[in-house]
Amino acid sequence: MNFESKSSVITMAEQDQSPGGSSDDGYSKGQILENPPQKKMKIETECEETGIDWISEIPDALIAQILTQMPTPDAFKTTLLSKHWQYLWNSMDNLIFDNRNTDWSDRVNVINKFISFTDNVLTLLCCSKIKKFTLYFRSCLVASYGSKIDKLLEIALKKKAEDLELEIWYYDQDPYVLPQALCSSSFILKLNCEYCRIPEECVLNWTSLKSLTLRHLFLRDEHVDQIVTNCPQLESLKLCEFCGFHHLHITSPKCRILQLIDHAHPDGDWGSLEGDCSFEIVAPYIQHLKISGHFDSVEIKLGDLSSLVHADLTFSVDVVFDKTVEHLLASVRCANELMVPCWVIEMIYVLLLEKKDVS
């Protein structure tokens, strides 16, 4: 790729104008996206009328914003464009590291390169604060990379990362264990954590956290109590593919959104439960409640939901416990909008036939 200063038009090698210049499928050579090796693309950055090099005139702050919208490895490649662009990437405050689409023919080598690249980028950053840090990491040997992932998160936390999105997929091995430094950061405003483990001795203490999403986690009652007690700014809580706790009592007036999606037992003996599960929800200030997905063999008890505006109870069950429908409808009776699945409608019909009052 060559940069020349003549016009603002992106020109390519001329098309073959001979009668045979079109391919058999009806497309001319100028329409082919991939050029033959001998054809080089030339980007000319100066406008013919004004003589201004518009590319060079772009403010560095705007370039940094553009780079933050790109995957971090692609943004890093812009260092090859020119000397001026060589260090612009290191002011990025939105970082995305993703190895989910990696060629796994040489797993260990590929993962080591990914970890090394992520470490180098984080170390060379000159921004004082990271707005968003995203890490998608998949490996059959997550446990062996635990200390290296800890180091990456430590750097991100030192940069006062406000929005963290972590997906540490562990296949059949033990999951990645969250470090205490992450579980007690006072700068995190939004956290989305998937396929990780919260150790028993860990204390959850996110004093600035406003939005929390946890997926595929085993949550003990003490974890839930810490989230409710130690996250005074929490506005939205979403739990997906979760299990373990029996009580969810949200008493903060700031928490208005609660979503529970799929009740499931994460892999590993640390998250195994035997027999039926049950949990109770008391949330007098929640305005938007959603319980959806599969809740097989789970007894759901709803307590005080007196501020409810919208209730989505479109979850499926394999066993209907005694008076489940009556209790659910009684608990959400104050909602302005209610969504229920077909099985609830069928149960209401059966109750009406039996002349039972479900109002």
Coordinates of N, CA and C in Angstrom, one line a residue, residues 44-243:
E44 N -4.4 8.1 -2.5 CA -3.9 9.5 -2.6 C -4.7 10.4 -1.7
T45 N -4.0 11.1 -0.8 CA -4.6 11.7 0.3 C -4.9 13.2 0.1
E46 N -4.3 13.9 -0.9 CA -4.4 15.3 -1.1 C -5.6 15.6 -2.1
C47 N -6.4 16.6 -1.8 CA -7.4 17.0 -2.7 C -6.8 17.8 -3.8
E48 N -7.2 17.6 -5.1 CA -6.7 18.3 -6.2 C -7.0 19.8 -6.2
E49 N -8.2 20.1 -5.7 CA -8.7 21.5 -5.7 C -8.0 22.4 -4.6
T50 N -7.8 21.8 -3.4 CA -7.3 22.6 -2.3 C -5.8 22.3 -2.0
G51 N -5.4 21.1 -2.4 CA -4.0 20.7 -2.0 C -3.8 20.3 -0.6
I52 N -4.9 20.1 0.1 CA -4.9 19.7 1.6 C -4.8 18.2 1.7
D53 N -3.9 17.8 2.5 CA -3.8 16.3 2.9 C -4.8 16.1 4.0
W54 N -6.0 15.6 3.7 CA -7.0 15.4 4.7 C -6.7 14.3 5.7
I55 N -6.0 13.3 5.2 CA -5.7 12.2 6.2 C -4.8 12.8 7.3
S56 N -3.8 13.6 6.9 CA -2.9 14.1 7.9 C -3.6 15.2 8.8
E57 N -4.7 15.7 8.3 CA -5.4 16.8 9.1 C -6.3 16.2 10.1
I58 N -6.5 14.9 10.1 CA -7.4 14.3 11.1 C -6.8 14.4 12.5
P59 N -7.5 15.0 13.4 CA -7.0 15.1 14.8 C -6.6 13.7 15.4
D60 N -5.6 13.7 16.2 CA -5.2 12.4 16.8 C -6.3 11.9 17.7
A61 N -7.0 12.8 18.4 CA -8.1 12.3 19.3 C -9.2 11.6 18.5
L62 N -9.5 12.1 17.3 CA -10.5 11.4 16.4 C -10.0 10.1 15.9
I63 N -8.7 10.0 15.6 CA -8.1 8.7 15.1 C -8.2 7.7 16.2
A64 N -7.9 8.2 17.5 CA -7.9 7.3 18.6 C -9.3 6.7 18.8
Q65 N -10.4 7.6 18.6 CA -11.7 7.1 18.7 C -12.1 6.1 17.6
I66 N -11.6 6.3 16.4 CA -11.8 5.3 15.3 C -11.1 4.0 15.7
L67 N -9.9 4.0 16.2 CA -9.2 2.8 16.5 C -9.9 2.0 17.6
T68 N -10.6 2.7 18.6 CA -11.3 2.0 19.6 C -12.4 1.2 19.2
Q69 N -12.9 1.5 18.0 CA -14.1 0.7 17.4 C -13.6 -0.5 16.7
M70 N -12.3 -0.7 16.6 CA -11.7 -1.9 15.9 C -11.2 -2.9 16.9
P71 N -11.2 -4.2 16.5 CA -10.5 -5.2 17.3 C -9.1 -4.8 17.5
T72 N -8.6 -5.0 18.7 CA -7.3 -4.4 19.1 C -6.1 -4.9 18.2
P73 N -6.1 -6.2 17.8 CA -5.0 -6.5 16.8 C -5.1 -5.8 15.5
D74 N -6.3 -5.5 15.0 CA -6.4 -4.7 13.8 C -5.9 -3.2 14.0
A75 N -6.3 -2.7 15.2 CA -5.9 -1.3 15.5 C -4.3 -1.3 15.6
F76 N -3.7 -2.3 16.2 CA -2.3 -2.4 16.3 C -1.6 -2.4 15.0
K77 N -2.2 -3.0 13.9 CA -1.6 -3.0 12.6 C -1.5 -1.7 11.9
T78 N -2.2 -0.7 12.4 CA -2.1 0.6 11.8 C -0.8 1.3 12.1
T79 N 0.0 0.7 12.9 CA 1.4 1.2 13.1 C 2.2 1.2 11.9
L80 N 1.8 0.3 10.9 CA 2.6 0.2 9.7 C 2.2 1.2 8.6
L81 N 1.2 2.0 8.9 CA 0.7 3.0 7.8 C 1.7 4.1 7.6
S82 N 2.2 4.7 8.7 CA 3.1 5.8 8.6 C 3.8 6.0 10.0
K83 N 4.8 6.9 10.0 CA 5.4 7.2 11.2 C 4.5 7.9 12.2
H84 N 3.6 8.7 11.6 CA 2.7 9.5 12.4 C 1.7 8.6 13.1
W85 N 1.3 7.4 12.5 CA 0.4 6.5 13.1 C 1.0 5.5 14.0
Q86 N 2.3 5.5 14.1 CA 3.1 4.4 14.8 C 2.7 4.3 16.2
Y87 N 2.3 5.4 16.9 CA 2.1 5.3 18.3 C 0.6 5.7 18.7
L88 N -0.2 6.0 17.7 CA -1.5 6.5 18.0 C -2.4 5.4 18.7
W89 N -2.1 4.1 18.4 CA -2.9 3.1 19.0 C -2.8 3.0 20.5
N90 N -1.7 3.4 21.1 CA -1.5 3.2 22.5 C -2.2 4.2 23.4
S91 N -3.1 5.1 22.8 CA -4.0 5.9 23.6 C -5.4 5.4 23.6
M92 N -5.6 4.2 23.0 CA -6.9 3.5 23.0 C -7.4 3.3 24.4
D93 N -8.7 3.5 24.6 CA -9.3 3.2 25.9 C -10.4 2.1 25.8
N94 N -10.5 1.5 24.7 CA -11.5 0.4 24.5 C -10.8 -0.7 23.8
L95 N -10.5 -1.8 24.6 CA -9.6 -2.9 24.1 C -10.4 -4.2 24.0
I96 N -10.2 -4.9 22.9 CA -10.9 -6.1 22.7 C -9.9 -7.2 22.3
F97 N -9.7 -8.2 23.1 CA -8.8 -9.3 22.8 C -9.7 -10.6 22.7
D98 N -9.5 -11.3 21.6 CA -10.5 -12.4 21.3 C -9.7 -13.5 20.6
N99 N -9.6 -14.7 21.2 CA -9.0 -15.8 20.5 C -10.0 -16.9 20.1
R100 N -11.3 -16.6 20.1 CA -12.3 -17.6 19.8 C -12.2 -18.1 18.4
N101 N -11.7 -17.3 17.4 CA -11.7 -17.8 16.0 C -10.3 -18.1 15.6
T102 N -9.5 -18.6 16.6 CA -8.1 -18.9 16.3 C -7.9 -20.2 15.7
D103 N -6.9 -20.4 14.8 CA -6.5 -21.7 14.2 C -5.9 -22.5 15.3
W104 N -6.5 -23.6 15.7 CA -6.0 -24.4 16.8 C -5.1 -25.6 16.4
S105 N -4.5 -25.5 15.2 CA -3.6 -26.6 14.8 C -2.4 -26.7 15.7
D106 N -2.0 -25.5 16.2 CA -0.8 -25.5 17.2 C -1.3 -24.8 18.4
R107 N -2.1 -25.4 19.3 CA -2.8 -24.7 20.3 C -1.8 -24.0 21.3
V108 N -0.8 -24.7 21.8 CA 0.0 -24.0 22.8 C 0.7 -22.8 22.2
N109 N 1.3 -22.9 21.1 CA 2.0 -21.8 20.4 C 1.1 -20.7 20.2
V110 N -0.1 -21.0 19.7 CA -1.1 -19.9 19.3 C -1.5 -19.2 20.6
I111 N -1.9 -19.9 21.6 CA -2.3 -19.3 22.9 C -1.2 -18.5 23.5
N112 N 0.0 -19.0 23.5 CA 1.1 -18.2 24.1 C 1.3 -16.9 23.3
K113 N 1.2 -16.9 22.0 CA 1.3 -15.7 21.2 C 0.2 -14.7 21.6
F114 N -1.0 -15.2 21.7 CA -2.2 -14.4 22.1 C -1.9 -13.7 23.5
I115 N -1.5 -14.5 24.4 CA -1.2 -14.0 25.8 C -0.1 -12.9 25.7
S116 N 1.0 -13.2 25.0 CA 2.1 -12.3 24.9 C 1.7 -11.0 24.2
F117 N 0.9 -11.1 23.1 CA 0.4 -9.9 22.5 C -0.4 -9.0 23.4
T118 N -1.4 -9.7 24.1 CA -2.2 -8.9 25.0 C -1.4 -8.2 26.1
D119 N -0.5 -8.9 26.6 CA 0.4 -8.4 27.7 C 1.2 -7.2 27.2
N120 N 1.8 -7.3 26.0 CA 2.6 -6.2 25.4 C 1.7 -5.0 25.2
V121 N 0.5 -5.2 24.6 CA -0.3 -4.0 24.3 C -0.7 -3.3 25.6
L122 N -1.1 -4.1 26.6 CA -1.5 -3.5 27.9 C -0.4 -2.7 28.6
T123 N 0.8 -3.3 28.5 CA 2.0 -2.7 29.1 C 2.4 -1.4 28.4
L124 N 2.2 -1.3 27.1 CA 2.6 -0.1 26.4 C 1.5 1.0 26.3
L125 N 0.3 0.7 26.8 CA -0.7 1.8 26.8 C -0.3 3.0 27.6
C126 N -0.6 4.2 27.0 CA -0.3 5.4 27.7 C -1.5 6.1 28.3
C127 N -2.7 5.6 28.0 CA -3.9 6.2 28.6 C -3.9 5.9 30.1
S128 N -4.5 6.9 30.8 CA -4.6 6.7 32.3 C -5.8 5.9 32.7
K129 N -6.8 5.8 31.9 CA -8.0 5.0 32.2 C -8.5 4.2 31.0
I130 N -8.9 3.0 31.3 CA -9.5 2.2 30.3 C -11.0 2.2 30.5
K131 N -11.7 2.6 29.4 CA -13.2 2.6 29.5 C -13.8 1.2 29.4
K132 N -13.3 0.4 28.5 CA -13.8 -1.0 28.4 C -12.7 -1.9 28.0
F133 N -12.7 -3.0 28.8 CA -11.7 -4.1 28.5 C -12.4 -5.4 28.3
T134 N -12.3 -6.0 27.1 CA -12.9 -7.2 26.8 C -11.9 -8.3 26.5
L135 N -12.1 -9.5 27.2 CA -11.2 -10.6 27.0 C -12.1 -11.9 26.8
Y136 N -12.0 -12.4 25.5 CA -12.6 -13.7 25.2 C -11.5 -14.7 25.1
F137 N -11.4 -15.6 26.0 CA -10.3 -16.6 26.0 C -10.8 -18.0 26.1
R138 N -10.4 -18.8 25.2 CA -10.8 -20.2 25.1 C -9.5 -21.1 25.1
S139 N -9.6 -22.2 25.9 CA -8.4 -23.1 26.0 C -8.9 -24.4 26.7
C140 N -8.2 -25.5 26.3 CA -8.5 -26.7 27.0 C -7.7 -26.7 28.3
L141 N -6.8 -25.8 28.5 CA -5.9 -25.8 29.7 C -6.0 -24.4 30.4
V142 N -7.2 -23.9 30.6 CA -7.4 -22.6 31.2 C -6.6 -22.5 32.6
A143 N -6.7 -23.6 33.4 CA -6.1 -23.6 34.7 C -4.6 -23.2 34.6
S144 N -3.9 -23.7 33.6 CA -2.5 -23.5 33.5 C -2.2 -22.1 33.0
Y145 N -3.2 -21.3 32.6 CA -2.9 -19.9 32.2 C -3.5 -19.0 33.2
G146 N -3.9 -19.5 34.4 CA -4.6 -18.6 35.4 C -3.7 -17.5 35.8
S147 N -2.5 -17.7 36.1 CA -1.6 -16.6 36.6 C -1.4 -15.6 35.5
K148 N -1.3 -16.0 34.2 CA -1.1 -15.0 33.1 C -2.4 -14.2 32.9
I149 N -3.5 -14.8 33.0 CA -4.8 -14.0 33.0 C -4.9 -13.1 34.1
D150 N -4.5 -13.5 35.3 CA -4.4 -12.6 36.5 C -3.6 -11.4 36.2
K151 N -2.5 -11.6 35.5 CA -1.6 -10.4 35.2 C -2.3 -9.5 34.3
L152 N -2.9 -10.0 33.3 CA -3.6 -9.1 32.3 C -4.7 -8.3 33.0
L153 N -5.5 -8.9 33.9 CA -6.5 -8.2 34.6 C -5.9 -7.2 35.6
E154 N -4.8 -7.6 36.2 CA -4.2 -6.7 37.1 C -3.8 -5.3 36.4
I155 N -3.2 -5.5 35.2 CA -2.9 -4.3 34.4 C -4.1 -3.4 34.1
A156 N -5.2 -4.1 33.6 CA -6.4 -3.5 33.3 C -7.0 -2.7 34.5
L157 N -6.9 -3.4 35.6 CA -7.5 -2.8 36.9 C -6.6 -1.6 37.3
K158 N -5.3 -1.6 37.1 CA -4.5 -0.5 37.5 C -4.8 0.7 36.6
K159 N -5.3 0.4 35.4 CA -5.7 1.5 34.4 C -7.2 1.9 34.7
K160 N -7.7 1.5 35.9 CA -9.0 1.8 36.3 C -10.1 1.5 35.3
A161 N -10.1 0.3 34.8 CA -11.1 -0.2 33.8 C -12.5 0.0 34.4
E162 N -13.4 0.6 33.6 CA -14.7 0.8 34.1 C -15.7 -0.2 33.6
D163 N -15.5 -0.8 32.5 CA -16.4 -1.8 31.9 C -15.6 -3.0 31.5
L164 N -15.8 -4.1 32.2 CA -15.1 -5.4 32.0 C -16.0 -6.4 31.4
E165 N -15.6 -7.1 30.4 CA -16.4 -8.2 29.8 C -15.4 -9.4 29.7
L166 N -15.7 -10.4 30.5 CA -14.8 -11.6 30.5 C -15.5 -12.9 30.2
E167 N -15.0 -13.6 29.2 CA -15.5 -14.9 28.9 C -14.3 -15.9 28.8
I168 N -14.1 -16.6 29.9 CA -13.0 -17.5 30.0 C -13.5 -19.0 29.9
W169 N -13.6 -19.5 28.7 CA -14.2 -20.8 28.4 C -13.2 -21.9 28.8
Y170 N -13.6 -22.9 29.5 CA -12.7 -23.8 30.1 C -12.9 -25.3 29.6
Y171 N -13.8 -25.6 28.7 CA -14.1 -26.9 28.3 C -14.3 -27.9 29.4
D172 N -13.5 -29.0 29.5 CA -13.7 -30.0 30.5 C -12.8 -29.8 31.7
Q173 N -12.0 -28.8 31.7 CA -11.0 -28.6 32.8 C -11.7 -27.7 33.9
D174 N -10.9 -27.4 34.9 CA -11.4 -26.5 36.0 C -11.5 -25.1 35.4
P175 N -12.5 -24.3 35.9 CA -12.7 -23.0 35.4 C -11.7 -22.0 35.9
Y176 N -11.6 -20.9 35.3 CA -10.7 -19.8 35.8 C -11.3 -19.2 37.1
V177 N -10.4 -19.0 38.1 CA -10.8 -18.5 39.4 C -10.6 -17.0 39.4
L178 N -11.6 -16.3 39.7 CA -11.5 -14.8 39.7 C -10.5 -14.4 40.9
P179 N -9.6 -13.4 40.6 CA -8.7 -12.9 41.7 C -9.5 -11.9 42.6
Q180 N -9.0 -11.8 43.8 CA -9.6 -10.9 44.7 C -9.5 -9.4 44.2
A181 N -8.5 -9.1 43.5 CA -8.3 -7.7 43.0 C -9.5 -7.3 42.1
L182 N -9.9 -8.3 41.3 CA -11.1 -8.0 40.5 C -12.4 -7.9 41.3
C183 N -12.5 -8.8 42.3 CA -13.7 -8.9 43.0 C -13.9 -7.7 44.0
S184 N -12.9 -6.8 44.1 CA -13.1 -5.7 45.1 C -12.6 -4.4 44.4
S185 N -12.7 -4.3 43.1 CA -12.4 -3.1 42.4 C -13.4 -2.0 42.7
S186 N -13.0 -0.8 43.0 CA -13.9 0.3 43.3 C -14.1 1.2 42.0
F187 N -13.5 0.8 40.9 CA -13.6 1.6 39.7 C -14.6 0.9 38.7
I188 N -14.9 -0.3 38.8 CA -15.7 -1.0 37.8 C -17.2 -0.5 37.9
L189 N -17.7 -0.1 36.8 CA -19.1 0.3 36.7 C -20.0 -0.7 36.1
K190 N -19.4 -1.5 35.2 CA -20.2 -2.6 34.5 C -19.3 -3.8 34.4
L191 N -19.9 -5.0 34.8 CA -19.1 -6.2 34.7 C -20.0 -7.3 34.1
N192 N -19.4 -8.0 33.1 CA -20.1 -9.1 32.5 C -19.1 -10.3 32.6
C193 N -19.3 -11.3 33.4 CA -18.4 -12.3 33.7 C -19.0 -13.7 33.3
E194 N -18.4 -14.5 32.5 CA -18.9 -15.7 32.1 C -17.9 -16.9 32.2
Y195 N -18.4 -18.0 32.7 CA -17.6 -19.3 32.8 C -16.5 -19.2 33.8
C196 N -16.6 -18.4 34.8 CA -15.5 -18.2 35.8 C -16.0 -18.8 37.1
R197 N -15.1 -18.8 38.1 CA -15.4 -19.4 39.4 C -15.1 -18.3 40.5
I198 N -16.0 -18.2 41.4 CA -15.8 -17.3 42.6 C -15.4 -18.2 43.7
P199 N -14.1 -18.0 44.2 CA -13.6 -18.9 45.3 C -14.4 -18.6 46.6
E200 N -14.4 -19.6 47.5 CA -15.2 -19.4 48.7 C -14.7 -18.3 49.6
E201 N -13.4 -18.1 49.6 CA -12.8 -17.1 50.5 C -12.9 -15.7 49.9
C202 N -13.3 -15.6 48.7 CA -13.3 -14.3 48.0 C -14.5 -13.4 48.5
V203 N -14.3 -12.1 48.7 CA -15.3 -11.2 49.1 C -15.7 -10.3 47.9
L204 N -16.9 -10.3 47.5 CA -17.4 -9.4 46.4 C -17.7 -8.0 46.9
N205 N -17.0 -7.0 46.4 CA -17.2 -5.7 47.0 C -16.9 -4.7 45.8
W206 N -18.0 -4.4 45.1 CA -17.9 -3.5 43.9 C -18.7 -2.2 44.3
T207 N -18.1 -1.3 44.9 CA -18.8 -0.1 45.5 C -19.3 0.9 44.4
S208 N -18.8 0.8 43.2 CA -19.3 1.7 42.1 C -20.1 1.0 41.1
L209 N -20.2 -0.3 41.2 CA -20.8 -1.1 40.1 C -22.3 -0.8 39.9
K210 N -22.7 -0.6 38.6 CA -24.1 -0.3 38.3 C -24.8 -1.4 37.6
S211 N -24.0 -2.2 36.8 CA -24.6 -3.3 36.0 C -23.8 -4.6 36.2
L212 N -24.4 -5.7 36.6 CA -23.7 -6.9 36.8 C -24.4 -8.1 36.0
T213 N -23.6 -8.8 35.2 CA -24.1 -10.0 34.5 C -23.2 -11.1 34.8
L214 N -23.7 -12.2 35.4 CA -22.9 -13.4 35.7 C -23.6 -14.6 34.9
R215 N -22.7 -15.3 34.2 CA -23.3 -16.4 33.4 C -22.4 -17.7 33.7
H216 N -23.2 -18.8 33.9 CA -22.6 -20.1 34.1 C -21.7 -20.1 35.3
L217 N -22.3 -19.7 36.4 CA -21.6 -19.6 37.7 C -22.3 -20.3 38.8
F218 N -21.6 -20.8 39.7 CA -22.2 -21.4 41.0 C -22.1 -20.3 42.0
L219 N -23.3 -19.8 42.4 CA -23.4 -18.7 43.4 C -23.9 -19.2 44.7
R220 N -23.1 -19.1 45.7 CA -23.5 -19.4 47.1 C -24.3 -18.3 47.7
D221 N -25.1 -18.5 48.7 CA -25.9 -17.5 49.4 C -25.0 -16.4 49.9
E222 N -23.8 -16.7 50.3 CA -23.0 -15.6 50.8 C -22.5 -14.7 49.7
H223 N -22.3 -15.3 48.4 CA -22.0 -14.4 47.3 C -23.1 -13.5 47.0
V224 N -24.3 -14.0 47.0 CA -25.5 -13.1 46.6 C -25.7 -12.1 47.7
D225 N -25.5 -12.4 49.0 CA -25.6 -11.4 50.0 C -24.5 -10.3 49.9
Q226 N -23.3 -10.7 49.5 CA -22.3 -9.7 49.3 C -22.6 -8.8 48.1
I227 N -23.2 -9.3 47.0 CA -23.6 -8.5 45.9 C -24.6 -7.5 46.3
V228 N -25.6 -7.9 47.1 CA -26.7 -7.0 47.5 C -26.2 -6.0 48.5
T229 N -25.3 -6.4 49.4 CA -24.9 -5.5 50.5 C -23.7 -4.6 50.0
N230 N -22.8 -5.1 49.3 CA -21.5 -4.4 49.0 C -21.5 -3.7 47.6
C231 N -22.7 -3.7 46.9 CA -22.8 -3.0 45.7 C -24.0 -1.9 45.8
P232 N -23.7 -0.9 46.5 CA -24.8 0.1 46.8 C -25.3 0.8 45.5
Q233 N -24.5 0.9 44.5 CA -24.9 1.6 43.3 C -25.6 0.7 42.2
L234 N -25.7 -0.6 42.5 CA -26.2 -1.5 41.5 C -27.6 -1.2 41.1
E235 N -27.8 -1.1 39.7 CA -29.1 -0.8 39.1 C -29.7 -2.0 38.4
S236 N -28.8 -2.9 37.9 CA -29.3 -4.0 37.1 C -28.5 -5.2 37.4
L237 N -29.2 -6.4 37.7 CA -28.6 -7.6 38.0 C -29.1 -8.7 37.0
K238 N -28.2 -9.4 36.3 CA -28.6 -10.4 35.4 C -27.8 -11.7 35.7
L239 N -28.6 -12.8 35.9 CA -27.9 -14.1 36.2 C -28.4 -15.1 35.2
C240 N -27.4 -15.7 34.5 CA -27.7 -16.7 33.4 C -27.0 -18.0 33.7
E241 N -27.8 -19.1 33.5 CA -27.2 -20.5 33.7 C -26.5 -20.5 35.1
F242 N -27.3 -20.3 36.1 CA -26.8 -20.1 37.5 C -27.4 -21.2 38.4
C243 N -26.9 -21.4 39.5 CA -27.4 -22.2 40.6 C -26.7 -22.0 41.9

